[in-house]
The first five atom37 places (N, CA, C, CB, O) and aatype in JSON, in Angstrom:
{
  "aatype": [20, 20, 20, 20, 20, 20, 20, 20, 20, 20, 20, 20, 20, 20, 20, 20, 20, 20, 20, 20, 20, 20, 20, 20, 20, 20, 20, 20, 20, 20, 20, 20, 20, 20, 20, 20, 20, 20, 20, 20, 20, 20, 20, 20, 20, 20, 20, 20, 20, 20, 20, 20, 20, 20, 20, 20, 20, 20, 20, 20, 20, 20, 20, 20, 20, 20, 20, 20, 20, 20, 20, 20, 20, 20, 20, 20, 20, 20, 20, 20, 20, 20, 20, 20, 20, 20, 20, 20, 20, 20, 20, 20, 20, 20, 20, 20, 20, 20, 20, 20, 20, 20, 20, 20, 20, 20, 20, 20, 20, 20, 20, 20, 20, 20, 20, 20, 20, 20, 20, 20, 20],
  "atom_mask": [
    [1, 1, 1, 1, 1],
    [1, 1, 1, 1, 1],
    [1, 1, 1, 1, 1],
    [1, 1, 1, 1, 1],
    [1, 1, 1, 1, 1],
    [1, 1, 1, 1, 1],
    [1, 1, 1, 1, 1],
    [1, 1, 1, 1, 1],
    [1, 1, 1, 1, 1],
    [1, 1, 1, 1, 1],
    [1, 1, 1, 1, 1],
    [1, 1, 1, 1, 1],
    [1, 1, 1, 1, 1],
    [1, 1, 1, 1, 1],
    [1, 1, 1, 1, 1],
    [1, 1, 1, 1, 1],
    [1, 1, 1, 1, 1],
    [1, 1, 1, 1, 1],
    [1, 1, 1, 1, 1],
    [1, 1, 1, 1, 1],
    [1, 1, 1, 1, 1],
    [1, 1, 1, 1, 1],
    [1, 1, 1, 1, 1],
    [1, 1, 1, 1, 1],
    [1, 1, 1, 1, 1],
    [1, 1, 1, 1, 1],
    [1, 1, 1, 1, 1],
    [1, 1, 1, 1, 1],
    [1, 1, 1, 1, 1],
    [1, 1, 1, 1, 1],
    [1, 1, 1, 1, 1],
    [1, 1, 1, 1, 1],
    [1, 1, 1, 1, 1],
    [1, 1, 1, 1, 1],
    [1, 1, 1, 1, 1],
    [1, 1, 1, 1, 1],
    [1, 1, 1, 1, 1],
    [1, 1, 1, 1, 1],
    [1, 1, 1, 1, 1],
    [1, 1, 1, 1, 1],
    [1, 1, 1, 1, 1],
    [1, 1, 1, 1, 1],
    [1, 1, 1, 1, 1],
    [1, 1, 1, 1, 1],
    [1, 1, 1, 1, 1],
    [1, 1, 1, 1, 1],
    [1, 1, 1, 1, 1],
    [1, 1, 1, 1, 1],
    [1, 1, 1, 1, 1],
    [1, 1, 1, 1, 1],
    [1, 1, 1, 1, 1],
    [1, 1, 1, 1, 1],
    [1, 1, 1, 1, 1],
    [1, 1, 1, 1, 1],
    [1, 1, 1, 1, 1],
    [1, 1, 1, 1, 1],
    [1, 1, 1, 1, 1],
    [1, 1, 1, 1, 1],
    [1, 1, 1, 1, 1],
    [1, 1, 1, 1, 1],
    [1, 1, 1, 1, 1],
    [1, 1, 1, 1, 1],
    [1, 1, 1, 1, 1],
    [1, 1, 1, 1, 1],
    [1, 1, 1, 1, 1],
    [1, 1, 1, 1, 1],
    [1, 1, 1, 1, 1],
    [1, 1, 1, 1, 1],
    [1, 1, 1, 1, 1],
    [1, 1, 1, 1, 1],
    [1, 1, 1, 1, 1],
    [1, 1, 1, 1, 1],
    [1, 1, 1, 1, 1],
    [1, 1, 1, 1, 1],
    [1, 1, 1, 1, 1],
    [1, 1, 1, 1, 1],
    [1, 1, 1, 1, 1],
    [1, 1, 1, 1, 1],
    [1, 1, 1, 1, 1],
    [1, 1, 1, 1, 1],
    [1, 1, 1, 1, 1],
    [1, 1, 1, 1, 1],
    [1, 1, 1, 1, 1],
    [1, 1, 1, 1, 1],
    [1, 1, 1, 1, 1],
    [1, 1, 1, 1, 1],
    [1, 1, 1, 1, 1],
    [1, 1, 1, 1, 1],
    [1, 1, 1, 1, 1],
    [1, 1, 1, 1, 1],
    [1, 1, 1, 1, 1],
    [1, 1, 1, 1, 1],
    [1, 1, 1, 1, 1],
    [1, 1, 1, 1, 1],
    [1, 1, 1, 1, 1],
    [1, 1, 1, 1, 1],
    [1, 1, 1, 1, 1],
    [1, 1, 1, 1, 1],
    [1, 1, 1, 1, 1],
    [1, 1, 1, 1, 1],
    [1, 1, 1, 1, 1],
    [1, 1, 1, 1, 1],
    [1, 1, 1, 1, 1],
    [1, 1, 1, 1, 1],
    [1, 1, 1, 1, 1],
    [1, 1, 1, 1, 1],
    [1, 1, 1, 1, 1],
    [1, 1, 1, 1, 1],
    [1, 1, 1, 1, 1],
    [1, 1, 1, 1, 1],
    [1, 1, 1, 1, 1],
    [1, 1, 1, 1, 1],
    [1, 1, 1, 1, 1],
    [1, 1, 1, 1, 1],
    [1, 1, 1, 1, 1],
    [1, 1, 1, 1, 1],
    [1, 1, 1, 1, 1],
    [1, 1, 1, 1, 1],
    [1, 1, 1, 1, 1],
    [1, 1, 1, 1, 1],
    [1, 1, 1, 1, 1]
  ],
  "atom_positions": [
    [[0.84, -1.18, 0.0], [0.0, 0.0, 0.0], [0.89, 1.24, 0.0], [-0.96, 0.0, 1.22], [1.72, 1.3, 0.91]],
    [[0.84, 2.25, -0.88], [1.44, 3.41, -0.92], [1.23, 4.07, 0.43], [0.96, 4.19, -2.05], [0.25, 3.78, 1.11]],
    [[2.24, 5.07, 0.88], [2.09, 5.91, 2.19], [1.43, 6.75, 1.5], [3.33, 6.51, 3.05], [1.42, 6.84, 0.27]],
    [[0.65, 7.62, 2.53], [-0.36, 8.77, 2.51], [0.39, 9.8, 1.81], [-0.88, 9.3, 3.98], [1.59, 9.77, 2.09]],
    [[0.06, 10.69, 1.01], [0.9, 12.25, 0.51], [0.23, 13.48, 1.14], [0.8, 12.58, -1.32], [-0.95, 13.83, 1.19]],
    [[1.37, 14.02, 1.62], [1.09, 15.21, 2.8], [1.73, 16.85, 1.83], [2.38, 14.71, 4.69], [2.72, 16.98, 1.12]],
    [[0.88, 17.66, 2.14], [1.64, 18.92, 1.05], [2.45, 19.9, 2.4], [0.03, 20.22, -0.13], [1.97, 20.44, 3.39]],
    [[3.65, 19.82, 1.96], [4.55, 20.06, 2.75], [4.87, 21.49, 2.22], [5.61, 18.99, 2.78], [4.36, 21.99, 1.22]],
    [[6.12, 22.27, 3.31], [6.05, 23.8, 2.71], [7.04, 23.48, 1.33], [6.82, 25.23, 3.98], [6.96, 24.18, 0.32]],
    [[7.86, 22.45, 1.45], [8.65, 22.6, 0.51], [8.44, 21.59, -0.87], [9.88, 22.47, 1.18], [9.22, 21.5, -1.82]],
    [[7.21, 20.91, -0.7], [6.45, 20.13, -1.6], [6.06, 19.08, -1.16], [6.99, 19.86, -2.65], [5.99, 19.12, 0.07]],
    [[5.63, 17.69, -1.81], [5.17, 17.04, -1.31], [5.74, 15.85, -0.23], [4.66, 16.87, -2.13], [6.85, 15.33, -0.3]],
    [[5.01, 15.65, 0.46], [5.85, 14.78, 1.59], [4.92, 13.48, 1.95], [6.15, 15.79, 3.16], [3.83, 13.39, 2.52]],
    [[6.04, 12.24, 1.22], [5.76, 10.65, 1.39], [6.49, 10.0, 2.58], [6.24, 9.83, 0.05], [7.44, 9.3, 2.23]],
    [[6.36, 10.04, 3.33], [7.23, 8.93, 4.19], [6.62, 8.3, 5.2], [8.4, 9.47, 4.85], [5.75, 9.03, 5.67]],
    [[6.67, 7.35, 5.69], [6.36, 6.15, 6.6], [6.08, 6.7, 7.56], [7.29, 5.14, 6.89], [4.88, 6.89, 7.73]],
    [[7.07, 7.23, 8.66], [6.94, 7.92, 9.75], [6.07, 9.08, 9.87], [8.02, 8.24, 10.05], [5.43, 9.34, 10.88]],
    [[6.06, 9.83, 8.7], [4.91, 11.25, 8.75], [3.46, 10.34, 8.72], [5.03, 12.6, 6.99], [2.47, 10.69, 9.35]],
    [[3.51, 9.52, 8.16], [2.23, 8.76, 8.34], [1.56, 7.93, 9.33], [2.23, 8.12, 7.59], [0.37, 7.71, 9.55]],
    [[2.79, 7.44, 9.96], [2.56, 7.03, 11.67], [2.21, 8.1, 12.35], [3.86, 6.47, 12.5], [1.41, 7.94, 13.26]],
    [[2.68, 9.33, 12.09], [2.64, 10.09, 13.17], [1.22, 10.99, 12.82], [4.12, 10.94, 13.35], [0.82, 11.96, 13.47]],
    [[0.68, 10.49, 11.82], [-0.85, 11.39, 10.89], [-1.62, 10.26, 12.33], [-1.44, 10.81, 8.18], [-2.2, 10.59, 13.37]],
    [[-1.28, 9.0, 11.81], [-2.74, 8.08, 12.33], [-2.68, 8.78, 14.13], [-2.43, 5.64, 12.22], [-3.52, 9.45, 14.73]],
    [[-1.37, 8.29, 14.55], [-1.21, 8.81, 15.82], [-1.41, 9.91, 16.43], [-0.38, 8.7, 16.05], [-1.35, 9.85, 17.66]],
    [[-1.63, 10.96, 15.93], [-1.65, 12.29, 16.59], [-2.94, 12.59, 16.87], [-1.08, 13.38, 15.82], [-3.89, 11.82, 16.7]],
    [[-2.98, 13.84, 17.35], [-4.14, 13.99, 18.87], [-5.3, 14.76, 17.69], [-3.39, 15.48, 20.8], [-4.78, 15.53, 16.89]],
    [[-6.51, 14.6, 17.63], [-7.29, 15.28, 16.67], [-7.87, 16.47, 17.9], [-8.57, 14.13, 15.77], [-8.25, 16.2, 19.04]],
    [[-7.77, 18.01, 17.18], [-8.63, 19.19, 17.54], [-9.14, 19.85, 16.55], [-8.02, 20.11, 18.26], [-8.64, 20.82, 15.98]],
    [[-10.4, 19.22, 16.27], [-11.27, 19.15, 15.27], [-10.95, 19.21, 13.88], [-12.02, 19.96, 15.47], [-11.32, 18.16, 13.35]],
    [[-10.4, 20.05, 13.03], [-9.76, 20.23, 12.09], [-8.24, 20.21, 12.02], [-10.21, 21.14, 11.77], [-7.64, 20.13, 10.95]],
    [[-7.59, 20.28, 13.31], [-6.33, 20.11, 13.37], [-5.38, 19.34, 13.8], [-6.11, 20.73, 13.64], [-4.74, 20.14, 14.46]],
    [[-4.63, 17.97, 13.93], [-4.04, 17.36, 14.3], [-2.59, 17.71, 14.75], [-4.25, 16.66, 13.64], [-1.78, 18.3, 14.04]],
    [[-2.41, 17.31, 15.87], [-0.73, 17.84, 16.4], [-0.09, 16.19, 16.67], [-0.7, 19.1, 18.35], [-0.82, 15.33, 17.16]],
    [[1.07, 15.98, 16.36], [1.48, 14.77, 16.58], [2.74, 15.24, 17.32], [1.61, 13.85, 15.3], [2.76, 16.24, 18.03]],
    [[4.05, 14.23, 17.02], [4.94, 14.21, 17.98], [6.4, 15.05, 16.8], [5.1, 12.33, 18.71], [7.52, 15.49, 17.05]],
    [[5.42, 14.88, 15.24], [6.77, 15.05, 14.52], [6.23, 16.56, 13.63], [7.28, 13.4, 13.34], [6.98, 17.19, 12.88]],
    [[4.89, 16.9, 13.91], [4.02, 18.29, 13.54], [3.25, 18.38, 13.52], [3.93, 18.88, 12.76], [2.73, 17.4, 14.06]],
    [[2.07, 19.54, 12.97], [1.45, 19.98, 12.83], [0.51, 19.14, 11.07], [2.12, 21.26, 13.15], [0.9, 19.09, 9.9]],
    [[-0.68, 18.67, 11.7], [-1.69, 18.53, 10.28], [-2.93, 19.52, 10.56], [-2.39, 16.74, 10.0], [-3.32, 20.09, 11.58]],
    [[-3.47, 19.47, 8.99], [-4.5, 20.22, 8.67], [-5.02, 19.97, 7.19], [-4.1, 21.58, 8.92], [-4.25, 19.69, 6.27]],
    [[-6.3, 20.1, 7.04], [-6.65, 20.04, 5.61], [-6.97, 21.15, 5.14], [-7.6, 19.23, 5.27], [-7.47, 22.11, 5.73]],
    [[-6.61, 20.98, 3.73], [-6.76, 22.71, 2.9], [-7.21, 22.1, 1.86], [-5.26, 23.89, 2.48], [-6.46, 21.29, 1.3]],
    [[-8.5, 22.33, 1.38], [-9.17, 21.5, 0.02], [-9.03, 20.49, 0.25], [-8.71, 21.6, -1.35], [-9.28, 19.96, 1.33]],
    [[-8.29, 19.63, -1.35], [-8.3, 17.88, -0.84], [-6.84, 17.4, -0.45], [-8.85, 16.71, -2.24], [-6.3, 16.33, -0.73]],
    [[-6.22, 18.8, 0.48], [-4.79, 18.6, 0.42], [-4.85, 17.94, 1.85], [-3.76, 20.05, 0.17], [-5.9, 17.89, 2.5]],
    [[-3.69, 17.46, 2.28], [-3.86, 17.37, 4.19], [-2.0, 18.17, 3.94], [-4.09, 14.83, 5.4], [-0.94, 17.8, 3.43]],
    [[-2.49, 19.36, 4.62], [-1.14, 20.43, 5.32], [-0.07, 19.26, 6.18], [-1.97, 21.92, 6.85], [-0.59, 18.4, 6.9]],
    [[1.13, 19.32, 6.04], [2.15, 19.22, 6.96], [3.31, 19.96, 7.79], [2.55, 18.62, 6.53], [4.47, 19.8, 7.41]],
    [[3.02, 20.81, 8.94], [4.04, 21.85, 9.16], [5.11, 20.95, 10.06], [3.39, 23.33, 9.98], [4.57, 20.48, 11.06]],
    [[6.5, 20.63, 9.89], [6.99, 19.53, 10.85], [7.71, 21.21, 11.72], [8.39, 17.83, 9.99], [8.04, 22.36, 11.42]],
    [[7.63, 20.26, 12.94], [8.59, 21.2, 13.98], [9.46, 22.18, 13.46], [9.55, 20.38, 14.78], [9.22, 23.38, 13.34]],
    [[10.46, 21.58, 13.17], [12.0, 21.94, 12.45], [11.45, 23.17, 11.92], [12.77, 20.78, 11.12], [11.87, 24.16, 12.51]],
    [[10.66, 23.4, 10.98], [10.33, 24.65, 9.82], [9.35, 25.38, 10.26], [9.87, 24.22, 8.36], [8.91, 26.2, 9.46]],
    [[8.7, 25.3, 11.67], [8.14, 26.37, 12.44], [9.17, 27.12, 12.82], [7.37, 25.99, 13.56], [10.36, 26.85, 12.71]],
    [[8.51, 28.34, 13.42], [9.43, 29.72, 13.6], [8.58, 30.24, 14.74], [9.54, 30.93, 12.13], [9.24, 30.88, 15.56]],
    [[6.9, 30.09, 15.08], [6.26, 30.04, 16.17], [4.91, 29.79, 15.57], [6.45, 31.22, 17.05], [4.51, 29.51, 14.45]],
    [[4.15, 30.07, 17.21], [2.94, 29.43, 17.14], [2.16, 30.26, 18.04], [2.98, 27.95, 17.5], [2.58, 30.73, 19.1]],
    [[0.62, 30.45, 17.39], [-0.3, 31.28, 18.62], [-1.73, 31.33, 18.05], [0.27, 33.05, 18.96], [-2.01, 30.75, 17.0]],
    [[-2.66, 32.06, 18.79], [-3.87, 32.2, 18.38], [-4.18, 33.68, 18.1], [-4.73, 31.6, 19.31], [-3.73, 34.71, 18.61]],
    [[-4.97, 33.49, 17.26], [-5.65, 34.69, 16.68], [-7.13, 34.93, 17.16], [-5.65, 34.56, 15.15], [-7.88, 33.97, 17.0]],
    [[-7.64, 36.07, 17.72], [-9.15, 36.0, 17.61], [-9.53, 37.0, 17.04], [-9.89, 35.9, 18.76], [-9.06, 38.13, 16.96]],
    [[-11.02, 36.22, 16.34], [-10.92, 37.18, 15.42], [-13.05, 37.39, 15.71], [-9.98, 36.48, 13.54], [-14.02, 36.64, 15.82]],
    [[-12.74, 39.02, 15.69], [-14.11, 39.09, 16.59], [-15.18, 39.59, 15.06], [-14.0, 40.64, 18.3], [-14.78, 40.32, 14.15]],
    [[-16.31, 39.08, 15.14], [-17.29, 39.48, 14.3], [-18.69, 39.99, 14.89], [-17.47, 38.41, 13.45], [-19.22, 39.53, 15.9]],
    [[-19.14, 40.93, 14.16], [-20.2, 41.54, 14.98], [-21.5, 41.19, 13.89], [-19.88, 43.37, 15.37], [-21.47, 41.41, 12.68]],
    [[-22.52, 40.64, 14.59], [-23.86, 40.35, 13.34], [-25.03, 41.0, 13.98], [-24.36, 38.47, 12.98], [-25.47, 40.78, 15.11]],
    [[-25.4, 41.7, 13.25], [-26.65, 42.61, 13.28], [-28.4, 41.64, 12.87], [-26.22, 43.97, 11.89], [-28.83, 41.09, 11.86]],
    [[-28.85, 41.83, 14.02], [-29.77, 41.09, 13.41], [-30.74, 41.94, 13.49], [-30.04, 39.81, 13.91], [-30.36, 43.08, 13.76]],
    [[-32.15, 41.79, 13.31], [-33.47, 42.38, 13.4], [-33.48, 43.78, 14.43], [-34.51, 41.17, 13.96], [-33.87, 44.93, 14.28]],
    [[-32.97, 43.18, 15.31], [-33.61, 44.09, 16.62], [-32.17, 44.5, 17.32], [-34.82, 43.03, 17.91], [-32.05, 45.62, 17.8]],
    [[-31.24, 43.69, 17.36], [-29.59, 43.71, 18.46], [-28.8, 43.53, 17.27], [-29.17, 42.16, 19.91], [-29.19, 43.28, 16.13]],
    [[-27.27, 43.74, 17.83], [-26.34, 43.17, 17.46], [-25.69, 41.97, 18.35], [-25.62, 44.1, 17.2], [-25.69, 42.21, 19.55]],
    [[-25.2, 40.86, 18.01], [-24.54, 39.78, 18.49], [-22.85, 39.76, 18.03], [-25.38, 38.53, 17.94], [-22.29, 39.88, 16.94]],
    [[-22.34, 39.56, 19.46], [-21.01, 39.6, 18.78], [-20.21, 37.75, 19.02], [-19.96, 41.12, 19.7], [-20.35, 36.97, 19.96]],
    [[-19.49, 37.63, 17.86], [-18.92, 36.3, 17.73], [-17.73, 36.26, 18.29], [-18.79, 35.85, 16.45], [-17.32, 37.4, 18.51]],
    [[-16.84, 35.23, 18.7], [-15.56, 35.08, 18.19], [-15.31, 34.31, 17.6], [-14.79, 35.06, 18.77], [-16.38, 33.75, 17.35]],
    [[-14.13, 33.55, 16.89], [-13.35, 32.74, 16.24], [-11.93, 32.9, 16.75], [-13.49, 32.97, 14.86], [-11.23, 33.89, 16.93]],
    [[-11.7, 31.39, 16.94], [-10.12, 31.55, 17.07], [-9.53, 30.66, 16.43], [-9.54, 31.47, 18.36], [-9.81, 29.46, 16.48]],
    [[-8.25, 31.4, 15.45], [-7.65, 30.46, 14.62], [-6.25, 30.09, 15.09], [-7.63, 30.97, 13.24], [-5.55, 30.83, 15.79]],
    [[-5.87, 28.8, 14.64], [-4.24, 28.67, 15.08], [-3.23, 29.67, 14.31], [-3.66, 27.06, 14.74], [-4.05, 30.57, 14.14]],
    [[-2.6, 29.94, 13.99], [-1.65, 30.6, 13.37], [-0.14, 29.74, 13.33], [-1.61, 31.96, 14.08], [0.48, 29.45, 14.35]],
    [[0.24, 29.47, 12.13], [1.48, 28.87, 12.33], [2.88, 29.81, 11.28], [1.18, 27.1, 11.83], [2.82, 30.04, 10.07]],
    [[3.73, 30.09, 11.99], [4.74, 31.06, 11.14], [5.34, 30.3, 11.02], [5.42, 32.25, 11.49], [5.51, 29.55, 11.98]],
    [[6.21, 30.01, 9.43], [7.02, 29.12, 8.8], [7.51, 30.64, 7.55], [6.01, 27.37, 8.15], [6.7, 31.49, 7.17]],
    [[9.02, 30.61, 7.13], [9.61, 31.25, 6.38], [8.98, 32.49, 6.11], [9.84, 30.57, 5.43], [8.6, 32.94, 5.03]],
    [[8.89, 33.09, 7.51], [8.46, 34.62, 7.91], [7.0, 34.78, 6.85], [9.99, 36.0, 7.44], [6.85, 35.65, 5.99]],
    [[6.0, 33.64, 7.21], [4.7, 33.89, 6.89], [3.88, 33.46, 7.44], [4.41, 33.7, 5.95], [4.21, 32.49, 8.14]],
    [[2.65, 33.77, 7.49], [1.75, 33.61, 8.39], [0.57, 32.12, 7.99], [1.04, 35.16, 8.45], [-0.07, 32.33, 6.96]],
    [[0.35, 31.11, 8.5], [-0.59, 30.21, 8.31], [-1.28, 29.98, 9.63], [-0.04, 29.01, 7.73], [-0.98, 29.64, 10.77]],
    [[-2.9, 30.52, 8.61], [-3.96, 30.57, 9.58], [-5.43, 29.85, 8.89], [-4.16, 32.25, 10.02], [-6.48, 30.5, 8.92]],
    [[-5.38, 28.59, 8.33], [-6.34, 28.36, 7.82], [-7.63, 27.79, 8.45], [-5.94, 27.81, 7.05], [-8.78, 27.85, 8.01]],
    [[-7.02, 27.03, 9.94], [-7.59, 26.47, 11.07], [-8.52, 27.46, 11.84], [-6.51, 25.97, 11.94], [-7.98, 28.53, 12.1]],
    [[-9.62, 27.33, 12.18], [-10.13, 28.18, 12.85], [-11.66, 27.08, 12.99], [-10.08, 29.82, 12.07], [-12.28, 26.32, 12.24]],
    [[-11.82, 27.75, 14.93], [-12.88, 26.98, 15.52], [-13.8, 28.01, 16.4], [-12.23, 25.76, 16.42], [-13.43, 29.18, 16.47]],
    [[-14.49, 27.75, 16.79], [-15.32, 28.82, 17.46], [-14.85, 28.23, 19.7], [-17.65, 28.47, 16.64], [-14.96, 28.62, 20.86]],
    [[-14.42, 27.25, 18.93], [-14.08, 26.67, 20.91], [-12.5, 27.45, 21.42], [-13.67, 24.2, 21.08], [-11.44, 27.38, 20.81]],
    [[-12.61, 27.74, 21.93], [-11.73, 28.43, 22.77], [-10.55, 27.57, 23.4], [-12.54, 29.05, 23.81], [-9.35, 27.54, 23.13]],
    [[-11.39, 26.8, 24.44], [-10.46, 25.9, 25.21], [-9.71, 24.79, 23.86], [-11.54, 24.91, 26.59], [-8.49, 24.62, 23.83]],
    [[-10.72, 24.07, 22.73], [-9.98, 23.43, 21.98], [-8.8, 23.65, 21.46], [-10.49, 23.24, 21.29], [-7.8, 22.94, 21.56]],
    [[-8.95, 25.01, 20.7], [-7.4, 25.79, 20.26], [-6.48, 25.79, 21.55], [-7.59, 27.63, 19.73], [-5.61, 24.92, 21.5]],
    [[-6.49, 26.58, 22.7], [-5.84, 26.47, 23.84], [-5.08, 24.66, 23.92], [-7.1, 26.91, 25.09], [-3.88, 24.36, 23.85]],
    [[-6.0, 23.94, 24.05], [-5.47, 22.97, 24.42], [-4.47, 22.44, 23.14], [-6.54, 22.09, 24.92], [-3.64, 21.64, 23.57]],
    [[-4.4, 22.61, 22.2], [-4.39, 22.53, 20.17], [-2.64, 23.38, 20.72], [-6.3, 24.11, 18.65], [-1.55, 22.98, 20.31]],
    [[-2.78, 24.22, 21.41], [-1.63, 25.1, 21.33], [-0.67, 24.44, 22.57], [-2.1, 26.83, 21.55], [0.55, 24.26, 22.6]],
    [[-1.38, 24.26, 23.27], [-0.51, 23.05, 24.55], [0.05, 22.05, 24.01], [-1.44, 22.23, 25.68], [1.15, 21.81, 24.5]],
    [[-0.3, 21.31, 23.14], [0.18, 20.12, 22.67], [1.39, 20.33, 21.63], [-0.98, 19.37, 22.06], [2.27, 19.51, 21.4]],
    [[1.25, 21.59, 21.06], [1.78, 22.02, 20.2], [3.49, 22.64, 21.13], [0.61, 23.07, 19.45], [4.7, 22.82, 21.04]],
    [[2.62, 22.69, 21.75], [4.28, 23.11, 23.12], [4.73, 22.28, 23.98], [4.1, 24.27, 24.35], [5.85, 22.44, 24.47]],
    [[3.87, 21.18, 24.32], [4.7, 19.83, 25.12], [5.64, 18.89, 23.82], [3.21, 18.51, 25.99], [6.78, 18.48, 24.05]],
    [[4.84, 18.65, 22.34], [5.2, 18.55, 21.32], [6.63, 18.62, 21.05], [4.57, 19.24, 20.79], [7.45, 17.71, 20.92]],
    [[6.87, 20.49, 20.96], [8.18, 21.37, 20.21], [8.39, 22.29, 21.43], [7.78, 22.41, 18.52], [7.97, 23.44, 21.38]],
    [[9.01, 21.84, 22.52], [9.28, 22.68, 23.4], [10.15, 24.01, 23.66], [9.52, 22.02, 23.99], [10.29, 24.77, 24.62]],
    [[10.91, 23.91, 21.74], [11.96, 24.64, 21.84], [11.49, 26.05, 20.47], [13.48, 23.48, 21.57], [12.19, 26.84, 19.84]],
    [[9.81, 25.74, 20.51], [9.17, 26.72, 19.19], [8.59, 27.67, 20.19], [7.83, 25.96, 17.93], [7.73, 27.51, 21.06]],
    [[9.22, 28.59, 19.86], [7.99, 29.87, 20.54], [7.22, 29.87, 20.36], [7.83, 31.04, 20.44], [6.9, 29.72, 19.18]],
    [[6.11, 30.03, 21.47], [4.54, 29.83, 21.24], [4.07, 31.29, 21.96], [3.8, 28.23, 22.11], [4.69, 31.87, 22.84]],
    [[2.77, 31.72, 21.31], [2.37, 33.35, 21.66], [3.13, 34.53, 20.59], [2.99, 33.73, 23.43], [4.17, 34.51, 19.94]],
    [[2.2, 35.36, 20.75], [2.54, 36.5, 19.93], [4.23, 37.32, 20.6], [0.99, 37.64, 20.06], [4.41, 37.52, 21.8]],
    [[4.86, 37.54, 19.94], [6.35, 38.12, 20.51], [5.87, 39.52, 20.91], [7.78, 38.19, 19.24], [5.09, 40.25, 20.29]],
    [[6.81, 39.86, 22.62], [6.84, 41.2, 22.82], [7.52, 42.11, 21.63], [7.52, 41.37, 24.1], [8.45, 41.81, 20.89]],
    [[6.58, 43.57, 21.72], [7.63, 44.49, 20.88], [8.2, 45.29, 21.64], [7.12, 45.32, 19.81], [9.04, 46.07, 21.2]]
  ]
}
């Protein structure tokens, strides 16, 4: 049986172990964190960010306001954000709070040596 194909930053990525570590890793809803990176699906792609080629990691919220009939209601969303070759990947996004939180914990017991959170200026 062929290994799974993962779209990697630097193209595509076949190997045995990225695929152990797909079945194995922890699912937060759309996003999987394993021991060797970061998954995600984008169309009919499945994303691979491995440790090594992160640069950091954090959440975004991103607030929306909906007007209805009579009030306004306000939303949030929070997306993961992953920086790889001074760019921003944020395609992940959930409305649970604690999920991402916990999505970002794993992501730091994981890669203990990736900055996680937005950097002081």
């Amino acid at each position: 049986m062929a290994e799974k194909k993962f779209a990697g930053l630097r193209g595509p990525v076949e190997d045995a172990a990225v695929s152990a570590d797909f079945e194995a890793s922890q699912n937060f809803e759309a996003l999987r964190v394993g021991k060797l990176g970061v998954y995600y699906r984008e169309g009919f792609k499945t994303r691979f960010f491995a440790y090594s080629e992160l640069e950091r990691a954090f959440l975004r919220v991103q607030e929306v306001r909906g007007r209805m009939c009579c009030a306004q209601a306000f939303f949030a969303y929070f997306r993961m954000v992953l920086v790889a070759g001074g760019k921003e990947y944020d395609y992940v996004m959930s409305e649970n709070e604690k999920l991402m939180d916990d999505a970002l914990a794993a992501i730091a017991s994981a890669a203990p040596e990736l900055p996680i959170g937005v950097p002081e200026k």
